[in-house]
CSV table of C-alpha atoms in Angstrom, one decimal:
chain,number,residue,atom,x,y,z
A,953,UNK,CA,0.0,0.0,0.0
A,954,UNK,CA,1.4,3.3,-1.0
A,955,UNK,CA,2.5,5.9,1.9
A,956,UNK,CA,1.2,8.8,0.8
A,957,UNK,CA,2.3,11.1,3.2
A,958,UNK,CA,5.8,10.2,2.1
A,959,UNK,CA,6.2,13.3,0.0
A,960,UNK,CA,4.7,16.2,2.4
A,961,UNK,CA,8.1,18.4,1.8
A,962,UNK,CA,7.5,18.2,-2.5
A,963,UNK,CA,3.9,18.8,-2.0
A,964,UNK,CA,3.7,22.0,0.4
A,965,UNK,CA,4.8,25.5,-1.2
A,966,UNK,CA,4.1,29.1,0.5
A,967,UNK,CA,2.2,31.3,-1.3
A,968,UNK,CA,4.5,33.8,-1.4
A,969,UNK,CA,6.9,31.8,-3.5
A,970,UNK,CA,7.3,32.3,-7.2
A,971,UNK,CA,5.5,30.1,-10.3
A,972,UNK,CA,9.1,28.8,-11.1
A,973,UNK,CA,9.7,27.6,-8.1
A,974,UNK,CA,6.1,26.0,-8.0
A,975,UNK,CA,6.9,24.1,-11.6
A,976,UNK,CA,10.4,23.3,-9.6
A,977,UNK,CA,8.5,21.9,-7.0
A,978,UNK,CA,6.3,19.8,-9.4
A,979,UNK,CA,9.4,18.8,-11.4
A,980,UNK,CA,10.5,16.9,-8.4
A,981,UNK,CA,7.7,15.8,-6.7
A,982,UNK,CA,6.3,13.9,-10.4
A,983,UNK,CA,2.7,14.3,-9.2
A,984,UNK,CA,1.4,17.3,-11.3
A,985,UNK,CA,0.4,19.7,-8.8
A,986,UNK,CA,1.7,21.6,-5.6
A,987,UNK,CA,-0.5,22.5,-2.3
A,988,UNK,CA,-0.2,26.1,-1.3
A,989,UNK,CA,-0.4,26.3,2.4
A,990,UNK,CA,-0.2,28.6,5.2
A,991,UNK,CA,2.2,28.8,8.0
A,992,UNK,CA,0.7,25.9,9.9
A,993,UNK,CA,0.5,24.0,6.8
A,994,UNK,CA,-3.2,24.5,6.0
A,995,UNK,CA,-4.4,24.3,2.7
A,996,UNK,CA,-5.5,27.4,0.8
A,997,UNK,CA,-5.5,26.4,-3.0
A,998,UNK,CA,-4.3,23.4,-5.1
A,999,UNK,CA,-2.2,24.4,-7.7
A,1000,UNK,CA,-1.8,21.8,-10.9
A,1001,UNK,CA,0.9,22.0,-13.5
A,1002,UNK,CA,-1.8,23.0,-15.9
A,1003,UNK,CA,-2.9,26.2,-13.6
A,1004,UNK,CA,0.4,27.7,-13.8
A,1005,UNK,CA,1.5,26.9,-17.6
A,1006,UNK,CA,-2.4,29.0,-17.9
A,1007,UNK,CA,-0.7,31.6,-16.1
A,1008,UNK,CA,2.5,32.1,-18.4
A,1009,UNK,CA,0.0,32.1,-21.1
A,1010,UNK,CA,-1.8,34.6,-19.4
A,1011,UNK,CA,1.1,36.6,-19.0
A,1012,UNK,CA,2.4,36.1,-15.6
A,1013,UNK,CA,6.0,35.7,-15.4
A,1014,UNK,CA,8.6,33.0,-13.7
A,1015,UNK,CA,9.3,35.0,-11.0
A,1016,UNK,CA,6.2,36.3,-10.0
A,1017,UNK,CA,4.1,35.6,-6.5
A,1018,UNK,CA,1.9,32.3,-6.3
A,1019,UNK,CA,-0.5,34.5,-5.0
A,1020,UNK,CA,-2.6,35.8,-7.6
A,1021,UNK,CA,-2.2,32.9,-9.1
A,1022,UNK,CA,-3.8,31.1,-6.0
A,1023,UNK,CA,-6.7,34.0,-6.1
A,1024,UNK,CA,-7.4,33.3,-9.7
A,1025,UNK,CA,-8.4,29.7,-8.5
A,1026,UNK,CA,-11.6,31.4,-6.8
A,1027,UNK,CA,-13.5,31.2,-3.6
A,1028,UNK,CA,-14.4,27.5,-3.7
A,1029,UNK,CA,-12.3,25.5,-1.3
A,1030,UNK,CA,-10.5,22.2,-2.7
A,1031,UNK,CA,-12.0,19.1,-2.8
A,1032,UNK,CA,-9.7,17.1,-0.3
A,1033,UNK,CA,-10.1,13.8,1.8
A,1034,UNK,CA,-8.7,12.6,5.1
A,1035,UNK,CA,-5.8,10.7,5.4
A,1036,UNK,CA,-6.5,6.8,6.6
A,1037,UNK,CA,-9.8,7.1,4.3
A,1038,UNK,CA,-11.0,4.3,2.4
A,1039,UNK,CA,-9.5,3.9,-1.3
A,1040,UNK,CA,-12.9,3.6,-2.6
A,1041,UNK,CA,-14.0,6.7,-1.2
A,1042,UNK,CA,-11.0,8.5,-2.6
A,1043,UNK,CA,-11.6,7.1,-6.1
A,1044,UNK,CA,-15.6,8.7,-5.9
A,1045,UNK,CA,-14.2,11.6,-4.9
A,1046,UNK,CA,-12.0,12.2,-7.9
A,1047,UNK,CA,-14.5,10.6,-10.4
A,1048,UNK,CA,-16.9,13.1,-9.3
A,1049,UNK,CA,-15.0,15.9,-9.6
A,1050,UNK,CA,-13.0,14.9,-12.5
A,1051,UNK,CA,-9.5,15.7,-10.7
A,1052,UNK,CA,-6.7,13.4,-10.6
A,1053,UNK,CA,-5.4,14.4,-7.5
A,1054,UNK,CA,-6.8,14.8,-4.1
A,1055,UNK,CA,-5.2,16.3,-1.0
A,1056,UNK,CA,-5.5,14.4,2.3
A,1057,UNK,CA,-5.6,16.4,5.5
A,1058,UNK,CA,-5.0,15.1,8.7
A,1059,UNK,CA,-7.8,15.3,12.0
A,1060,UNK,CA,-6.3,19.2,12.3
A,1061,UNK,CA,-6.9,19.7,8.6
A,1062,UNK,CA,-3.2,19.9,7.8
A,1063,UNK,CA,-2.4,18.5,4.8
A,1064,UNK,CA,-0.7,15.1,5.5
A,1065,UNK,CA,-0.6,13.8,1.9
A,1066,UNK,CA,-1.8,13.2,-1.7
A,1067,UNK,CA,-3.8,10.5,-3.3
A,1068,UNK,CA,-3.4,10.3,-7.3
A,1069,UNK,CA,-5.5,8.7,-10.3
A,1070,UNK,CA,-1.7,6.8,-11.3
A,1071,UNK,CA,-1.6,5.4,-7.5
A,1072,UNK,CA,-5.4,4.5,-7.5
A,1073,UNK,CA,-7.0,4.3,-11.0
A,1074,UNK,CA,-3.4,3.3,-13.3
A,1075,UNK,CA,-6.0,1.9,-16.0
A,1076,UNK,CA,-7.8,5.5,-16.3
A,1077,UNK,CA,-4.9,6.5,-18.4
A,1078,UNK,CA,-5.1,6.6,-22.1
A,1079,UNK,CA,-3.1,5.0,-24.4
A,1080,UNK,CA,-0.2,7.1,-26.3
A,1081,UNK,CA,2.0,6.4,-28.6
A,1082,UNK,CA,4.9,8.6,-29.9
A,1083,UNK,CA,5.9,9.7,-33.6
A,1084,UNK,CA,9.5,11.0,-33.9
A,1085,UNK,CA,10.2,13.1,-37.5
A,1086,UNK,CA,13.2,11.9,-38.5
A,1087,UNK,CA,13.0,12.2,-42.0
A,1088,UNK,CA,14.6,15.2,-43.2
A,1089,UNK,CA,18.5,15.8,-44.8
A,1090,UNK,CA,18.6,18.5,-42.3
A,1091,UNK,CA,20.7,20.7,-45.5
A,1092,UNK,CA,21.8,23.2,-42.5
A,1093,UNK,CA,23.9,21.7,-40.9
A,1094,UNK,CA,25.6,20.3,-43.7
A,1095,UNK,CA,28.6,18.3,-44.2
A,1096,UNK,CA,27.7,17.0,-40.7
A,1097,UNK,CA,24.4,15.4,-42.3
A,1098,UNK,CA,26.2,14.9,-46.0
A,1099,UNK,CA,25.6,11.0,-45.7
A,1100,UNK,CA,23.9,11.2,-41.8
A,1101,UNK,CA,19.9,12.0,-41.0
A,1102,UNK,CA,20.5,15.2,-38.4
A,1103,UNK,CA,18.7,13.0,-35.6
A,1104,UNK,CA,21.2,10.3,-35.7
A,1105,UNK,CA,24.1,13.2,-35.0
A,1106,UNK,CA,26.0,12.6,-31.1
A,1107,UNK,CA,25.1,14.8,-28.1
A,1108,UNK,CA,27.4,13.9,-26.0
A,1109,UNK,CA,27.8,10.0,-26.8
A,1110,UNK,CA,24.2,9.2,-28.2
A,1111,UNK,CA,22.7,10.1,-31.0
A,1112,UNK,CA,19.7,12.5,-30.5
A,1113,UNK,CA,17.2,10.0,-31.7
A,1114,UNK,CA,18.5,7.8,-29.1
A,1115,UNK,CA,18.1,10.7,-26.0
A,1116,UNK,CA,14.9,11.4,-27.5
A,1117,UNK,CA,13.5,7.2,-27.4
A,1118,UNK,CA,15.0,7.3,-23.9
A,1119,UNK,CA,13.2,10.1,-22.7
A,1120,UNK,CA,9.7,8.7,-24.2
A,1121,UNK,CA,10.5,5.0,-22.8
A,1122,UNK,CA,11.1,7.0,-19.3
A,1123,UNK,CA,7.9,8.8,-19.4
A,1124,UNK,CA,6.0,5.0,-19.9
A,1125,UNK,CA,5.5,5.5,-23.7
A,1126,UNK,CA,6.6,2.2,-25.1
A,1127,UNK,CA,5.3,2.2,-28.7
A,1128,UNK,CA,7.5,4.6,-30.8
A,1129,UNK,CA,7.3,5.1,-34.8
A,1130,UNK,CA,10.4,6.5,-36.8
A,1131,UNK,CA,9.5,8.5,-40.2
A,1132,UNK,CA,12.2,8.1,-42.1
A,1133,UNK,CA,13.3,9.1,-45.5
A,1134,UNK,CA,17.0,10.1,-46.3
A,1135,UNK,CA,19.6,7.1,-45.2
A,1136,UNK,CA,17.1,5.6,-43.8
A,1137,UNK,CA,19.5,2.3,-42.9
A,1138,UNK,CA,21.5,4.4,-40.7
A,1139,UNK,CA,18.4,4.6,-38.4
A,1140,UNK,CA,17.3,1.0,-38.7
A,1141,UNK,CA,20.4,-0.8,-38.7
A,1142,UNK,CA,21.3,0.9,-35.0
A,1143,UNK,CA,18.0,0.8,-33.7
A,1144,UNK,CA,16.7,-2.6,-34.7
A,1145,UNK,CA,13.1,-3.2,-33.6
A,1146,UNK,CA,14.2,-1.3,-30.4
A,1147,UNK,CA,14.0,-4.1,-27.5
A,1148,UNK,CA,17.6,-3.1,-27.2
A,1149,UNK,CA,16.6,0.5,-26.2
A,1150,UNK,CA,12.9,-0.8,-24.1
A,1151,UNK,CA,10.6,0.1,-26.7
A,1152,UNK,CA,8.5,-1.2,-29.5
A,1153,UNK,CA,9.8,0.6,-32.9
A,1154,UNK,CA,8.2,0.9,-36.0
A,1155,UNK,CA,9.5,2.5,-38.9
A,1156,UNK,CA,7.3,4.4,-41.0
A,1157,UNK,CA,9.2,5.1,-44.6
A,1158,UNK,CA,8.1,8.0,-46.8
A,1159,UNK,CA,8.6,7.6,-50.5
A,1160,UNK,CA,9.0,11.3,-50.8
A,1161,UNK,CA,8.6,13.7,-48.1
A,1162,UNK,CA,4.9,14.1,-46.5
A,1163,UNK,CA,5.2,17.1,-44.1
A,1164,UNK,CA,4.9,17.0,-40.6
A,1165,UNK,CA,1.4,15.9,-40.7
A,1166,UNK,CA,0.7,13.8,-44.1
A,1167,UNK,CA,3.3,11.7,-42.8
A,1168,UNK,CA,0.5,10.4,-40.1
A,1169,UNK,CA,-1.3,8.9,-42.4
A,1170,UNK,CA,1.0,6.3,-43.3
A,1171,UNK,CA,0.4,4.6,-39.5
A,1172,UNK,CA,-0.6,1.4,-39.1
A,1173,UNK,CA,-2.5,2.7,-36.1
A,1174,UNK,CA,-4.8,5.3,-35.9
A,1175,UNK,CA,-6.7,4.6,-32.6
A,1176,UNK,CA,-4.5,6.1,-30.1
A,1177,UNK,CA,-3.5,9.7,-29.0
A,1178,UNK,CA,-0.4,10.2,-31.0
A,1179,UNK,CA,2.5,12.4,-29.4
A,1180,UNK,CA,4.6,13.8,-32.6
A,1181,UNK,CA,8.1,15.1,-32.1
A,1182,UNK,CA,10.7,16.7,-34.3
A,1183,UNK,CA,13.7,14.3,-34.2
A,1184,UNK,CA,15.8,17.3,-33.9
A,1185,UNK,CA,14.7,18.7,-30.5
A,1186,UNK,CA,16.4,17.8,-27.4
A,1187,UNK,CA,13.9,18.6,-24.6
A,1188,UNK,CA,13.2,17.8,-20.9
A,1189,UNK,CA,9.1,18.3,-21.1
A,1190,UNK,CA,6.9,16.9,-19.0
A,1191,UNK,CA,5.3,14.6,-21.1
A,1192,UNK,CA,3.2,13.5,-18.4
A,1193,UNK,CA,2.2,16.7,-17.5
A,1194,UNK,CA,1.3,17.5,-21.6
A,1195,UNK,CA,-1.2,14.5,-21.5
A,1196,UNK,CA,-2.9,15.9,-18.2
A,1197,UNK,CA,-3.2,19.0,-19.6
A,1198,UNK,CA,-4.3,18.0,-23.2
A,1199,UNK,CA,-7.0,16.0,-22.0
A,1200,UNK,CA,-7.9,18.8,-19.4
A,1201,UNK,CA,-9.1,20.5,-22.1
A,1202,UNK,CA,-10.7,18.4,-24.2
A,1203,UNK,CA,-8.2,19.2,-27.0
A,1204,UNK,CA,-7.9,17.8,-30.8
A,1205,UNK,CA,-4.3,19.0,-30.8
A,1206,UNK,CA,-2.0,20.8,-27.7
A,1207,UNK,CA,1.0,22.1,-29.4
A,1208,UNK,CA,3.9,22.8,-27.2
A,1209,UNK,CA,4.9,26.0,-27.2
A,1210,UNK,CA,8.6,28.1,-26.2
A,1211,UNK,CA,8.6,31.7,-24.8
A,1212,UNK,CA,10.9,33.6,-27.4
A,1213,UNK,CA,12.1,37.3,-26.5
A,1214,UNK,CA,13.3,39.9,-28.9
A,1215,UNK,CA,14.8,43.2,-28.2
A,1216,UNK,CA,14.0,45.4,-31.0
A,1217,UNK,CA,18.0,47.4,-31.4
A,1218,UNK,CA,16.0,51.0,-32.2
A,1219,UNK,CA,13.6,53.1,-30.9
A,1220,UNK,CA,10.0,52.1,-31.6
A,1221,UNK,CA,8.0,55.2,-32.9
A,1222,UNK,CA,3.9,55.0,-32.4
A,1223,UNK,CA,1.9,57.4,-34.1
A,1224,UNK,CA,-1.6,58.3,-35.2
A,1225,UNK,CA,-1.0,59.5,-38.8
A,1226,UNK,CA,2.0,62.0,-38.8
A,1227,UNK,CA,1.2,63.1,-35.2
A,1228,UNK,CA,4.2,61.5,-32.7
A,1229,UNK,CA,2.1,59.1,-29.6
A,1230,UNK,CA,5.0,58.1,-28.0
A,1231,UNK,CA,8.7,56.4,-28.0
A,1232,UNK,CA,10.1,53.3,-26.7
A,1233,UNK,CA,13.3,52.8,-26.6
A,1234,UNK,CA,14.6,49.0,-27.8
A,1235,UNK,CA,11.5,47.9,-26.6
A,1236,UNK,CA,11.5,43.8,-25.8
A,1237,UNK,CA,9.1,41.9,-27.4
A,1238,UNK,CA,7.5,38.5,-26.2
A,1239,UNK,CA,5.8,35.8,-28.1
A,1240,UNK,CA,5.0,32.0,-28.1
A,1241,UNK,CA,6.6,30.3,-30.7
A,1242,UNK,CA,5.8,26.4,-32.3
A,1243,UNK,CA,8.3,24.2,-30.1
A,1244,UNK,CA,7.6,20.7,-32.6
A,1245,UNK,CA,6.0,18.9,-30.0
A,1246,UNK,CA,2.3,17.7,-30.6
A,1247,UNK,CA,0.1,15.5,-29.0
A,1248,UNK,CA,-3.3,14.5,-31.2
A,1249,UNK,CA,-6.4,12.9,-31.1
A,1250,UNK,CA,-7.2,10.0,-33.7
A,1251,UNK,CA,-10.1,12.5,-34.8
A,1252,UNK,CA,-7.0,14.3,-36.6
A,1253,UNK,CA,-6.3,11.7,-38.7
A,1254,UNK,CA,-10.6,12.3,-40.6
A,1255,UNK,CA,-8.7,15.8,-41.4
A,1256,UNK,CA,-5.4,14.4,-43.5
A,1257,UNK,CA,-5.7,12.8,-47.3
A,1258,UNK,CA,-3.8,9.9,-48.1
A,1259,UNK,CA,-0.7,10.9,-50.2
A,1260,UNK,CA,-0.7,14.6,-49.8
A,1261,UNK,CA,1.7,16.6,-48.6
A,1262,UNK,CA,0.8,18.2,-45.3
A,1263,UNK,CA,2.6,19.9,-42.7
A,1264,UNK,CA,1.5,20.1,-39.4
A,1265,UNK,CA,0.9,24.2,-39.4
A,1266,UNK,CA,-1.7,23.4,-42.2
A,1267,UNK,CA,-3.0,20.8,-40.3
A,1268,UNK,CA,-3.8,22.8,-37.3
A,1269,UNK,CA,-5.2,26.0,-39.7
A,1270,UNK,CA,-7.6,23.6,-40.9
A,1271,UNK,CA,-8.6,22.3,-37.2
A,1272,UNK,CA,-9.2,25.6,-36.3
A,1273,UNK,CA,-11.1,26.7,-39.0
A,1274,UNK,CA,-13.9,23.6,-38.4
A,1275,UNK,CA,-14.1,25.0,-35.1
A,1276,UNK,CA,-12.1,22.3,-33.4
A,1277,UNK,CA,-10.2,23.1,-30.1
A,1278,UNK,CA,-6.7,23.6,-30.1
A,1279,UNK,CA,-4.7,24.5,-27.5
A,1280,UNK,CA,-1.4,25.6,-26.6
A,1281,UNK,CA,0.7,24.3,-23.8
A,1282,UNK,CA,4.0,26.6,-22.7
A,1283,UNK,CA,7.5,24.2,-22.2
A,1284,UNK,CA,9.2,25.9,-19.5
A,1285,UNK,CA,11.4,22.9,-19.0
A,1286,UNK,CA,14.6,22.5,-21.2
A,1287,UNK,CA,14.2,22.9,-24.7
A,1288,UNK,CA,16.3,22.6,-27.9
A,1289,UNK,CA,15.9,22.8,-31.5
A,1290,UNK,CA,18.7,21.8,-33.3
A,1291,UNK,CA,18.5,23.8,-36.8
A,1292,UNK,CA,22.0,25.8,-37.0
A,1293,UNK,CA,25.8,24.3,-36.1
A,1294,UNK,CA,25.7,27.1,-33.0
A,1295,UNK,CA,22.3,25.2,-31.8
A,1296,UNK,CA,24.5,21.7,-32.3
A,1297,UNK,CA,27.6,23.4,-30.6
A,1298,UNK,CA,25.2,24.8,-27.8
A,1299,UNK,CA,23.8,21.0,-27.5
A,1300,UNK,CA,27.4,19.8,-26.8
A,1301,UNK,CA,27.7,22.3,-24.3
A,1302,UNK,CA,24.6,21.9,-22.1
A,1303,UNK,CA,25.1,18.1,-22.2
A,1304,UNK,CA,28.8,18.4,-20.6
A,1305,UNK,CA,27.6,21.4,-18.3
A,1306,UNK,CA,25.0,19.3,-16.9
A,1307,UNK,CA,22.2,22.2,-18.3
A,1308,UNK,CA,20.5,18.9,-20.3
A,1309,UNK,CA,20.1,16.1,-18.3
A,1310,UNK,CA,20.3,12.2,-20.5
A,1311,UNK,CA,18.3,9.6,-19.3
């Protein structure tokens, strides 16, 4: 039987502590959610890894206060149970409230510990299964990739395809298809049918290259939530945490998303025709860009023809225009796209400074 007090320490977080050391917090603890508390460790809001990727979206920052992040949540108190409670009770509770984790308090109303759906309902989960794109000459980083597909390039002394299987395999997602396109043998021929690496790899050739999301189509199974990944991204993302938070909101397609800043070098003029509003000077601009990590409902697949060329941009235009919810979910873990030779370089680095953390 689980203890599950055993994690109190991961679990509690003052509310005047800041959303990155919240998603810290959760990072460590692997439940999905932290318990802000008072000073004698009562609870005053649950906080889920969902709530505060909202509030990034939202346009919070890192380093701002839990707190209004813990008003936003409302006036409603959180559905908890007490420690020593029956199991089945627990499980009622979280069906009828459709949460997947439920504080315990103790006789004081402390909290004392967390049930979870994984601990109690490890069947509720869906079934996933991951695409990597690996079929690309990735022409940028040429001669590196002259007779070598970019994902099959060393980090440190793996291939990224092989850091990136490792990580899925990690986060319990056993059955992993490879597009593949250019030298296509250098992929198979080290990977095998991937028992070696703890997964269950199928290859998925393309004649000629399908785009992101035409590619799908040539599946042999359509039935699952797929989670598509560029094979040239080196990440540390919660994949976990993605799932929760795609089916959360009922989502056709969550695309992963990467705060990008850019400081304009000039002074920004605004006017109203030839009349001067106002100046600011190199101004820093913030946006959300496309971080090649998807996860997708089978419903996608109704929305891809056989054969054409698609990419997954297209895909999601067309998703949206039906009326079909898509959603985006910010990666505020370690993230990498591997494009340029200074992005390889900068790979290199971060796996011998520690920065990226192999599995």
């Amino acid at each position: 039987m689980r203890n599950y007090s055993e994690d109190i320490d991961l679990l509690c977080i003052a509310v005047d502590s800041s959303i990155r050391d919240a998603l810290a917090q959760i990072d460590k603890n692997r439940h999905g959610i932290v318990l802000a508390v008072d000073p004698e460790r009562r609870l005053l809001a649950t906080l889920t890894d969902g709530d505060l990727r909202r509030a990034l979206l939202a346009g919070k920052g890192l380093d701002q206060p839990l707190g209004p992040v813990v008003a936003a949540k409302g006036s409603h108190p959180p559905i908890t149970a007490t420690l020593g409670g029956e199991h089945a009770h627990f499980i009622a509770l979280m069906r009828e409230h459709t949460i997947r984790q439920l504080p315990l308090l103790d006789r004081e109303g402390r909290v004392a510990g967390l049930a979870t759906a994984e601990d109690l309902l490890p069947d509720h989960v869906l079934p996933l299964q991951a695409v990597i794109m690996a079929g690309g000459f990735g022409k940028r980083l040429r001669p590196l990739t002259d007779a070598l597909p970019k994902p099959m390039l060393p980090v440190g002394d793996k291939p990224m395809l092989e850091l990136i299987i490792n990580q899925l395999r990690d986060a319990g997602i056993h059955k992993v298809n490879v597009t593949t396109h250019f030298a296509p043998e250098k992929i198979t021929e080290y990977f095998g049918d991937g028992s070696t690496f703890g997964v269950d790899l199928h290859y998925v050739p393309e004649d000629a290259p399908l785009g992101t999301a035409g590619a799908l189509q040539l599946l042999s199974g359509k039935d699952e939530p797929l989670l598509v990944i560029n094979g040239d991204i080196l990440t540390q993302v919660d994949f976990r945490a993605m799932r929760a938070y795609h089916q959360e909101h009922g989502a056709v397609i969550t695309v992963g998303v990467r705060q990008f800043e850019f400081q304009v070098p000039y002074g920004v003029v605004e006017s109203d025709g030839v009349n001067v509003k106002s100046i600011q000077e190199k101004p820093v601009l913030n946006f959300f860009i496309n971080a090649g990590i998807y996860l997708l409902e089978p419903s996608v697949h109704d929305y891809i023809v056989d054969g054409d060329r698609l990419d997954m941009t297209e895909l999601i235009d067309r998703l949206v225009a039906k009326g079909q919810t898509v959603v985006s979910f910010p990666i505020v873990e370690y993230w990498l796209d591997i494009g340029r030779h200074a992005d390889y370089e900068q790979a290199q680095q971060d796996m011998q400074s520690g920065k990226y953390r192999a599995s």
